[in-house]
Amino acid sequence: MEGWIKWHRKVLDNPIIMKDKDYFAMWGYLLLNATHKEYDVLFNGKRITLKEGQLIIGRKSIAEKLKIDESKVQRILKSFEIEHQIEQRTTSRNRLISIVNWHEYQQSEQQVEQQLNNKCTTTEQQVNTNKNIKNNKNERKDKVSKKEGTKSFNELIDDYTSNAQLREELRNHLAVRKQKKGALTNRAIELSFKMLDKLTEKISVNDIEAIDRAKIEIVQQSILKGWVGFFEVKDTASWNAKDKNEKQETSNPFFDLLREEGKM
């Protein structure tokens, strides 16, 4: 018989094969005598196809070859069968032994490499798929963030109020903030709007005009004093008196000066 076999190191961890030197020798002898390709033979008076990992052998020939007592050869073979290392069909003259999991341990290096490559390719494809999903999510998130982040200050102001005068005063206030190098991020602008809402929350929500007048006065106060933020106005009597507020605004010399200089 020509050729060679593979013998995996994990055999050393098998308590049945490593029980003693005779068990170890018997296992190696069976592996070395098992066929590595199919061919037809006679067994028990019938023609059968001997498959890879099978062999036809007698208990006596094993005993003679390995110098082991026949009764022990029988015990060892039975132990291998009980532990699912082999399967066997016996006759009065010999026996057909099949090595369990022969293909798992005797496949070629090319087959092993191909299986590993297939596994790596599958894993890589899964990783790439997961990565693409993650990238798509990040791209969508970036697009949303970019869309939100690129909103102009004028758009933020227009979204906040429909009052033309309040819009104009807010734009003037932003100009002051820019000169003062105050924060001009979208978030900072939105927070300043929330402060305006908070400062005017005592006014009835149904009186939209009064709320707008109050906000205009708060913004004008910050422009006049060069403040970056919004603060409470001490005299709020004019917030609910439209005519008085208009008269006060038109006669305020500070606002007239700002208008003449084109800062309002």
GROMACS .gro file of C-alpha atoms in nm:
model
  264
    1MET     CA    1   0.000   0.000   0.000
    2GLU     CA    2   0.135   0.340  -0.100
    3GLY     CA    3   0.061   0.701  -0.001
    4TRP     CA    4   0.035   0.874   0.331
    5ILE     CA    5  -0.225   0.981   0.588
    6LYS     CA    6  -0.280   1.273   0.819
    7TRP     CA    7  -0.281   1.226   1.189
    8HIS     CA    8  -0.420   1.520   1.386
    9ARG     CA    9  -0.249   1.620   1.710
   10LYS     CA   10  -0.580   1.622   1.894
   11VAL     CA   11  -0.554   1.240   1.893
   12LEU     CA   12  -0.329   1.296   2.193
   13ASP     CA   13  -0.634   1.427   2.382
   14ASN     CA   14  -0.847   1.120   2.304
   15PRO     CA   15  -0.860   0.906   2.622
   16ILE     CA   16  -0.957   0.588   2.431
   17ILE     CA   17  -0.680   0.603   2.171
   18MET     CA   18  -0.428   0.705   2.438
   19LYS     CA   19  -0.537   0.441   2.689
   20ASP     CA   20  -0.213   0.245   2.636
   21LYS     CA   21   0.045   0.171   2.365
   22ASP     CA   22  -0.164  -0.110   2.215
   23TYR     CA   23  -0.469   0.116   2.170
   24PHE     CA   24  -0.247   0.381   2.012
   25ALA     CA   25  -0.079   0.127   1.782
   26MET     CA   26  -0.416  -0.021   1.680
   27TRP     CA   27  -0.556   0.319   1.586
   28GLY     CA   28  -0.256   0.405   1.373
   29TYR     CA   29  -0.268   0.063   1.205
   30LEU     CA   30  -0.635   0.110   1.110
   31LEU     CA   31  -0.571   0.455   0.967
   32LEU     CA   32  -0.274   0.335   0.764
   33ASN     CA   33  -0.471   0.045   0.616
   34ALA     CA   34  -0.788   0.237   0.533
   35THR     CA   35  -0.836   0.304   0.163
   36HIS     CA   36  -0.809   0.658   0.026
   37LYS     CA   37  -1.011   0.589  -0.290
   38GLU     CA   38  -1.312   0.377  -0.380
   39TYR     CA   39  -1.279   0.033  -0.542
   40ASP     CA   40  -1.482  -0.290  -0.563
   41VAL     CA   41  -1.401  -0.591  -0.340
   42LEU     CA   42  -1.563  -0.915  -0.222
   43PHE     CA   43  -1.694  -0.915   0.133
   44ASN     CA   44  -1.890  -1.206   0.281
   45GLY     CA   45  -1.935  -1.350  -0.068
   46LYS     CA   46  -2.075  -1.028  -0.217
   47ARG     CA   47  -1.924  -0.755  -0.430
   48ILE     CA   48  -1.924  -0.419  -0.252
   49THR     CA   49  -1.760  -0.084  -0.314
   50LEU     CA   50  -1.500  -0.008  -0.051
   51LYS     CA   51  -1.525   0.362   0.026
   52GLU     CA   52  -1.266   0.605   0.155
   53GLY     CA   53  -1.182   0.542   0.519
   54GLN     CA   54  -1.287   0.176   0.507
   55LEU     CA   55  -1.082  -0.143   0.528
   56ILE     CA   56  -1.141  -0.520   0.537
   57ILE     CA   57  -0.918  -0.689   0.790
   58GLY     CA   58  -0.911  -0.981   1.030
   59ARG     CA   59  -0.852  -0.985   1.404
   60LYS     CA   60  -0.579  -1.248   1.368
   61SER     CA   61  -0.378  -1.049   1.111
   62ILE     CA   62  -0.385  -0.741   1.337
   63ALA     CA   63  -0.265  -0.947   1.632
   64GLU     CA   64   0.021  -1.095   1.433
   65LYS     CA   65   0.130  -0.764   1.284
   66LEU     CA   66   0.124  -0.566   1.608
   67LYS     CA   67   0.224  -0.851   1.841
   68ILE     CA   68  -0.095  -0.805   2.048
   69ASP     CA   69  -0.307  -1.084   2.191
   70GLU     CA   70  -0.617  -1.157   1.978
   71SER     CA   71  -0.850  -1.118   2.274
   72LYS     CA   72  -0.712  -0.770   2.339
   73VAL     CA   73  -0.746  -0.680   1.972
   74GLN     CA   74  -1.113  -0.772   2.003
   75ARG     CA   75  -1.154  -0.558   2.317
   76ILE     CA   76  -0.983  -0.262   2.157
   77LEU     CA   77  -1.197  -0.279   1.843
   78LYS     CA   78  -1.510  -0.304   2.057
   79SER     CA   79  -1.398  -0.002   2.260
   80PHE     CA   80  -1.339   0.198   1.941
   81GLU     CA   81  -1.688   0.101   1.824
   82ILE     CA   82  -1.856   0.193   2.153
   83GLU     CA   83  -1.682   0.533   2.150
   84HIS     CA   84  -1.787   0.595   1.787
   85GLN     CA   85  -1.431   0.594   1.656
   86ILE     CA   86  -1.519   0.315   1.412
   87GLU     CA   87  -1.812   0.116   1.275
   88GLN     CA   88  -1.769  -0.253   1.193
   89ARG     CA   89  -1.948  -0.545   1.029
   90THR     CA   90  -1.803  -0.882   1.123
   91THR     CA   91  -1.807  -1.222   0.957
   92SER     CA   92  -1.653  -1.553   1.055
   93ARG     CA   93  -1.341  -1.474   0.848
   94ASN     CA   94  -1.288  -1.095   0.867
   95ARG     CA   95  -1.459  -0.764   0.929
   96LEU     CA   96  -1.543  -0.442   0.742
   97ILE     CA   97  -1.425  -0.144   0.946
   98SER     CA   98  -1.524   0.215   0.869
   99ILE     CA   99  -1.328   0.503   1.028
  100VAL     CA  100  -1.580   0.756   1.158
  101ASN     CA  101  -1.513   1.116   1.046
  102TRP     CA  102  -1.242   1.001   0.804
  103HIS     CA  103  -1.308   1.289   0.563
  104GLU     CA  104  -1.291   1.546   0.843
  105TYR     CA  105  -0.931   1.456   0.921
  106GLN     CA  106  -0.798   1.327   0.587
  107GLN     CA  107  -0.916   1.593   0.344
  108SER     CA  108  -0.648   1.754   0.129
  109GLU     CA  109  -0.469   2.078   0.210
  110GLN     CA  110  -0.637   2.232  -0.092
  111GLN     CA  111  -0.981   2.144   0.046
  112VAL     CA  112  -0.891   2.284   0.388
  113GLU     CA  113  -0.759   2.604   0.232
  114GLN     CA  114  -1.068   2.636   0.013
  115GLN     CA  115  -1.297   2.595   0.315
  116LEU     CA  116  -1.101   2.856   0.507
  117ASN     CA  117  -1.110   3.093   0.210
  118ASN     CA  118  -1.485   3.040   0.172
  119LYS     CA  119  -1.534   3.110   0.541
  120CYS     CA  120  -1.313   3.419   0.527
  121THR     CA  121  -1.495   3.543   0.216
  122THR     CA  122  -1.834   3.494   0.381
  123THR     CA  123  -1.714   3.671   0.695
  124GLU     CA  124  -1.561   3.953   0.492
  125GLN     CA  125  -1.882   3.995   0.292
  126GLN     CA  126  -2.083   4.011   0.615
  127VAL     CA  127  -1.841   4.267   0.761
  128ASN     CA  128  -1.858   4.474   0.442
  129THR     CA  129  -2.238   4.451   0.443
  130ASN     CA  130  -2.253   4.566   0.805
  131LYS     CA  131  -2.000   4.839   0.729
  132ASN     CA  132  -2.203   4.959   0.429
  133ILE     CA  133  -2.521   4.966   0.638
  134LYS     CA  134  -2.340   5.166   0.905
  135ASN     CA  135  -2.194   5.403   0.645
  136ASN     CA  136  -2.535   5.457   0.487
  137LYS     CA  137  -2.682   5.538   0.826
  138ASN     CA  138  -2.397   5.780   0.898
  139GLU     CA  139  -2.438   5.941   0.555
  140ARG     CA  140  -2.810   5.992   0.616
  141LYS     CA  141  -2.732   6.131   0.961
  142ASP     CA  142  -2.465   6.363   0.817
  143LYS     CA  143  -2.705   6.485   0.550
  144VAL     CA  144  -2.969   6.563   0.811
  145SER     CA  145  -2.713   6.737   1.033
  146LYS     CA  146  -2.572   6.928   0.739
  147LYS     CA  147  -2.918   7.034   0.631
  148GLU     CA  148  -2.996   7.155   0.980
  149GLY     CA  149  -2.656   7.315   1.028
  150THR     CA  150  -2.654   7.513   0.702
  151LYS     CA  151  -2.974   7.699   0.778
  152SER     CA  152  -2.905   8.073   0.744
  153PHE     CA  153  -2.963   8.319   1.025
  154ASN     CA  154  -3.231   8.492   0.819
  155GLU     CA  155  -3.412   8.161   0.780
  156LEU     CA  156  -3.394   8.102   1.155
  157ILE     CA  157  -3.538   8.447   1.219
  158ASP     CA  158  -3.813   8.401   0.960
  159ASP     CA  159  -3.904   8.068   1.116
  160TYR     CA  160  -3.918   8.226   1.459
  161THR     CA  161  -4.152   8.520   1.389
  162SER     CA  162  -4.372   8.666   1.117
  163ASN     CA  163  -4.356   9.018   1.264
  164ALA     CA  164  -4.160   9.232   1.016
  165GLN     CA  165  -4.027   9.479   1.273
  166LEU     CA  166  -3.918   9.205   1.513
  167ARG     CA  167  -3.739   9.030   1.228
  168GLU     CA  168  -3.554   9.352   1.142
  169GLU     CA  169  -3.456   9.416   1.504
  170LEU     CA  170  -3.330   9.060   1.542
  171ARG     CA  171  -3.112   9.103   1.231
  172ASN     CA  172  -2.974   9.428   1.379
  173HIS     CA  173  -2.905   9.246   1.704
  174LEU     CA  174  -2.715   8.975   1.518
  175ALA     CA  175  -2.501   9.246   1.360
  176VAL     CA  176  -2.416   9.374   1.709
  177ARG     CA  177  -2.331   9.023   1.824
  178LYS     CA  178  -2.104   8.981   1.526
  179GLN     CA  179  -1.920   9.302   1.611
  180LYS     CA  180  -1.885   9.188   1.971
  181LYS     CA  181  -1.766   8.846   1.847
  182GLY     CA  182  -2.054   8.683   2.027
  183ALA     CA  183  -2.157   8.324   1.950
  184LEU     CA  184  -2.335   8.308   1.616
  185THR     CA  185  -2.406   7.938   1.587
  186ASN     CA  186  -2.755   7.819   1.500
  187ARG     CA  187  -2.784   7.670   1.847
  188ALA     CA  188  -2.688   7.999   2.011
  189ILE     CA  189  -2.948   8.185   1.803
  190GLU     CA  190  -3.218   7.931   1.895
  191LEU     CA  191  -3.132   7.965   2.264
  192SER     CA  192  -3.160   8.344   2.242
  193PHE     CA  193  -3.507   8.302   2.092
  194LYS     CA  194  -3.601   8.080   2.385
  195MET     CA  195  -3.480   8.353   2.620
  196LEU     CA  196  -3.707   8.601   2.442
  197ASP     CA  197  -3.999   8.365   2.492
  198LYS     CA  198  -3.915   8.323   2.858
  199LEU     CA  199  -3.889   8.698   2.921
  200THR     CA  200  -4.233   8.752   2.771
  201GLU     CA  201  -4.410   8.446   2.909
  202LYS     CA  202  -4.616   8.653   3.158
  203ILE     CA  203  -4.804   8.817   2.875
  204SER     CA  204  -5.125   8.646   2.769
  205VAL     CA  205  -5.056   8.404   2.485
  206ASN     CA  206  -5.368   8.535   2.312
  207ASP     CA  207  -5.224   8.887   2.285
  208ILE     CA  208  -4.981   8.827   2.001
  209GLU     CA  209  -4.930   9.198   1.934
  210ALA     CA  210  -4.832   9.266   2.297
  211ILE     CA  211  -4.586   8.978   2.292
  212ASP     CA  212  -4.425   9.107   1.971
  213ARG     CA  213  -4.402   9.462   2.112
  214ALA     CA  214  -4.237   9.328   2.426
  215LYS     CA  215  -3.984   9.126   2.228
  216ILE     CA  216  -3.905   9.424   2.007
  217GLU     CA  217  -3.835   9.638   2.313
  218ILE     CA  218  -3.611   9.369   2.466
  219VAL     CA  219  -3.411   9.335   2.144
  220GLN     CA  220  -3.384   9.712   2.106
  221GLN     CA  221  -3.253   9.737   2.463
  222SER     CA  222  -2.975   9.489   2.382
  223ILE     CA  223  -2.889   9.676   2.061
  224LEU     CA  224  -2.878  10.010   2.244
  225LYS     CA  225  -2.656   9.882   2.523
  226GLY     CA  226  -2.443   9.660   2.299
  227TRP     CA  227  -2.545   9.344   2.482
  228VAL     CA  228  -2.492   9.005   2.327
  229GLY     CA  229  -2.785   8.849   2.516
  230PHE     CA  230  -3.143   8.947   2.605
  231PHE     CA  231  -3.244   9.073   2.947
  232GLU     CA  232  -3.556   9.188   3.129
  233VAL     CA  233  -3.684   9.538   3.062
  234LYS     CA  234  -3.766   9.720   3.385
  235ASP     CA  235  -4.049   9.934   3.248
  236THR     CA  236  -4.299   9.699   3.088
  237ALA     CA  237  -4.600   9.933   3.101
  238SER     CA  238  -4.581  10.001   2.730
  239TRP     CA  239  -4.608   9.632   2.639
  240ASN     CA  240  -4.987   9.646   2.664
  241ALA     CA  241  -5.030   9.999   2.525
  242LYS     CA  242  -4.965  10.007   2.155
  243ASP     CA  243  -5.009  10.381   2.098
  244LYS     CA  244  -4.784  10.470   2.389
  245ASN     CA  245  -4.515  10.228   2.269
  246GLU     CA  246  -4.517  10.375   1.918
  247LYS     CA  247  -4.495  10.729   2.053
  248GLN     CA  248  -4.207  10.632   2.284
  249GLU     CA  249  -4.019  10.456   2.005
  250THR     CA  250  -4.044  10.741   1.752
  251SER     CA  251  -3.929  11.003   2.005
  252ASN     CA  252  -3.631  10.802   2.141
  253PRO     CA  253  -3.313  10.994   2.039
  254PHE     CA  254  -3.094  10.689   2.077
  255PHE     CA  255  -3.292  10.491   1.820
  256ASP     CA  256  -3.297  10.796   1.589
  257LEU     CA  257  -2.918  10.812   1.608
  258LEU     CA  258  -2.882  10.442   1.529
  259ARG     CA  259  -3.112  10.475   1.230
  260GLU     CA  260  -2.917  10.776   1.098
  261GLU     CA  261  -2.593  10.576   1.121
  262GLY     CA  262  -2.753  10.284   0.942
  263LYS     CA  263  -2.707  10.046   1.235
  264MET     CA  264  -3.075   9.969   1.270
   0.00000   0.00000   0.00000
